[in-house]
Each structure stands twice: as structure tokens, then as C-alpha cells.
Amino acid sequence: MEPTVGVTPPRVLTIAGTDSGGGAGIAADLRAFAACGVHGCLAVCAVTVQNSVGVSGVHTIPAGTVAAQIGTVASDIGLQAAKTGMLADAEIIDAVATACDEHGIGAGRTTPFVVDPVAASMHGDPLLAAEALDAYRHTLFPRATLVTPNLDEIRLLVEHDIRDRDGQYAAAEALHALGPGAVLVKGGHLTGDADGCLDLLYDGATFVELPGPRFDTGHTHGGGDSLAAATASGLARGLSLEAAVRFGKRYIVEAVRHSYPLGAGHGPVSPLWAVRPWWDDPA
Ligand code: PXL
């Protein structure tokens, strides 16, 4: 018998929804975790019926079952970071907040917590009950180490209609006032910014501009999820917040560069761009 050689990696929990098309949500998160060298755990909040063209059904998981998934993983496996994706409704958000409090997940606690406030799919299909916005503003944001909204989510959360870089700065301040440790205002949806894609990090004291390339692709499904998952992985690996966000940005630039068409609609970013094709090696 041969000895095994595995070493337990850092563990990261995604609290999110499934996408039957395999591009976004938990499918994206778990692949990003694998690509970033961490072990992924999952608390499923909702099952979506979806393909590359749109979302045709949503089935939410009972809030108590979401909380139980978080608790059972945190108490046994232990977590070095957690992130949220599609939480679907206010009852689930409240249950997530309580479970995080009970298990040391959140800003200033042992386990850093990245909140990606998913509200809609790329096609505009709602993934969040409208009345849940207040739960994000008042319950989850104050517990977050980092929040990572896109421009559409920012419009819903703080009513800032961002059109340029100054708008990104103003929105960062408004979002930070809701209480998270830090804010990443993602510029991916700022279509006028033909020169590139600038994300802005703000921790209440310092602004950090994170420039990056913009790619000519409509296939960015799952991009926000992958960025938040990679950033959470960076935190789990012990990086500082700024270093973890840079790690996430470096990862997502390559995932978008390798994005691919799928089905008749929007294809996904490629979360496994870094995986070496071992199957081409001689056996
Ligand atoms: O990319 C945001 C997102 C997150 N989670 C689920 C989704 C989507 C987008 O469609 O379906 C389950």
C-alpha cells in the first residue's frame, strides 16, 4: 500500500444558489475555489431552473435548512472564509446573519465574510425578492468584511446611477456608510469605459483603483460570483484584504479572457482557466 500525500487546504463556504446551466452560482464558486487552492463547502439557498437564455424557475430552500448547512460545516470542518451569492429572500438573509454570528463569520471575527449582493441574472431575471434589499442594507452589510456589488445592484441598494469614475467614488462612500468593512465597486457594467474595467476598493479610509483590461465578449455569466469566490479564497489563504482583492482581480481577468460561448444565450467565464490539461500527459 502506498501512503497518500494530501494536505488539508484552507476551507471556504459559499452560501448561494444553483444554476442548472453550470455557469454561475455555486457551480462557479466551487470551480473558483478549486482553481484557487481551497476546499469549497456549500450552503444551498435556492435552486434555479436556468440555461444560457434565462431563468424559468426558482425554488427557495427553507431558511432553517440554510442555517443548518452553515452550522454543521462551520462546527466540524472549520472555515477560513465565507461568501454569499444568491440568498433569494429576507428570511434567508436573516437566517444567514444569525448563523454567521453563531459561528464567528463576519467582519472583525475569525472568519472573513464576502457579501456579493446578487439581485438579478445577466438576463435581468430577478434572483432576489424586492423587499429583501433592506435586509442587505441593515442586516448583512454591517456584518461583511467586503461587499462586491455591481452597478445594477448599487442602483438598487443606494440609488446611485453610476456613469463614470466619480460616480464610482461617490457610490463607494454611500455603500461604506451602510457598515461593511470595505466595498468593491465593480466597473464591469460601466460600458462607456472602453479603455478597460476599473474596480474601486474603499475601506472607509483609503481608495484603491484596480484597473484591468476589458474584453470583447458577451460571455461573462458567473463573472461576479467567480470574482467574489476568488477574493474569499485569497482571504482564506491569509492575504490582506487589498491583496485578496488583487488576487481575485488577477483570477477574474483570466477567467473572462478564457470565457466561452454556451447554448444560444450568454456563455460563462471560465473558472478553470488555470487547470493544467493533465489528460494530455502520458499515462
Ligand atoms: O451571477 C449571479 C448569479 C448568482 N447565482 C445564481 C445565478 C446567477 C446569475 O444568473 O443564477 C444562482
Coordinates of N, CA, C and O and ligand atoms in Angstrom, one line a residue, residues 17-19 24-25 48 50 86 118 120-122 127 221-222 225, ligand 1:
G17 N -26.9 30.1 -4.5 CA -27.9 29.3 -5.3 C -27.3 28.5 -6.4 O -26.1 28.8 -6.7
T18 N -28.0 27.6 -6.9 CA -27.5 26.7 -8.0 C -28.0 27.3 -9.4 O -29.1 27.9 -9.4
D19 N -27.3 27.0 -10.4 CA -27.6 27.4 -11.8 C -27.5 26.1 -12.6 O -26.4 25.6 -12.7
A24 N -23.1 29.9 -13.4 CA -23.0 30.9 -12.3 C -23.3 30.2 -10.9 O -23.4 28.9 -10.8
G25 N -23.4 31.0 -9.9 CA -23.8 30.5 -8.6 C -22.8 29.5 -8.0 O -21.6 29.6 -8.2
T48 N -32.2 27.3 -9.0 CA -32.8 27.9 -10.2 C -32.9 27.0 -11.3 O -32.0 26.1 -11.5
Q50 N -32.5 27.1 -15.1 CA -32.0 28.1 -16.0 C -31.0 27.5 -17.0 O -30.4 26.4 -16.8
M86 N -26.5 34.2 -4.3 CA -28.0 34.3 -4.4 C -28.6 33.9 -3.0 O -28.6 32.7 -2.7
V118 N -26.2 39.5 -4.8 CA -26.8 39.1 -6.1 C -28.3 39.4 -6.1 O -29.0 39.0 -5.2
A120 N -30.0 39.9 -9.6 CA -30.6 39.5 -10.8 C -29.6 38.8 -11.7 O -28.4 38.9 -11.5
S121 N -30.1 38.0 -12.7 CA -29.3 37.3 -13.6 C -28.8 38.3 -14.7 O -29.4 39.4 -14.8
M122 N -27.9 37.9 -15.5 CA -27.5 38.7 -16.7 C -28.6 39.1 -17.6 O -28.6 40.1 -18.2
L127 N -33.4 37.5 -8.9 CA -32.9 36.4 -8.1 C -33.1 36.8 -6.6 O -32.6 36.0 -5.8
H221 N -21.2 35.4 -17.9 CA -22.1 34.8 -16.9 C -21.3 34.1 -15.8 O -20.3 33.4 -16.1
G222 N -21.6 34.4 -14.6 CA -20.9 33.9 -13.4 C -19.6 34.7 -13.1 O -18.9 34.3 -12.2
D225 N -19.7 36.2 -9.4 CA -19.6 35.1 -8.4 C -18.1 34.6 -8.3 O -17.6 34.4 -7.2
Ligands
PXL1 O1 -24.1 35.7 -11.4 C1 -25.1 35.9 -10.4 C2 -25.8 34.6 -10.1 C3 -25.7 34.0 -8.9 N1 -26.3 32.9 -8.5 C4 -27.1 32.3 -9.4 C5 -27.4 32.8 -10.6 C6 -26.7 34.0 -11.0 C7 -26.9 34.6 -12.3 O2 -27.7 34.1 -13.1 O3 -28.2 32.2 -11.5 C8 -27.8 31.0 -8.9

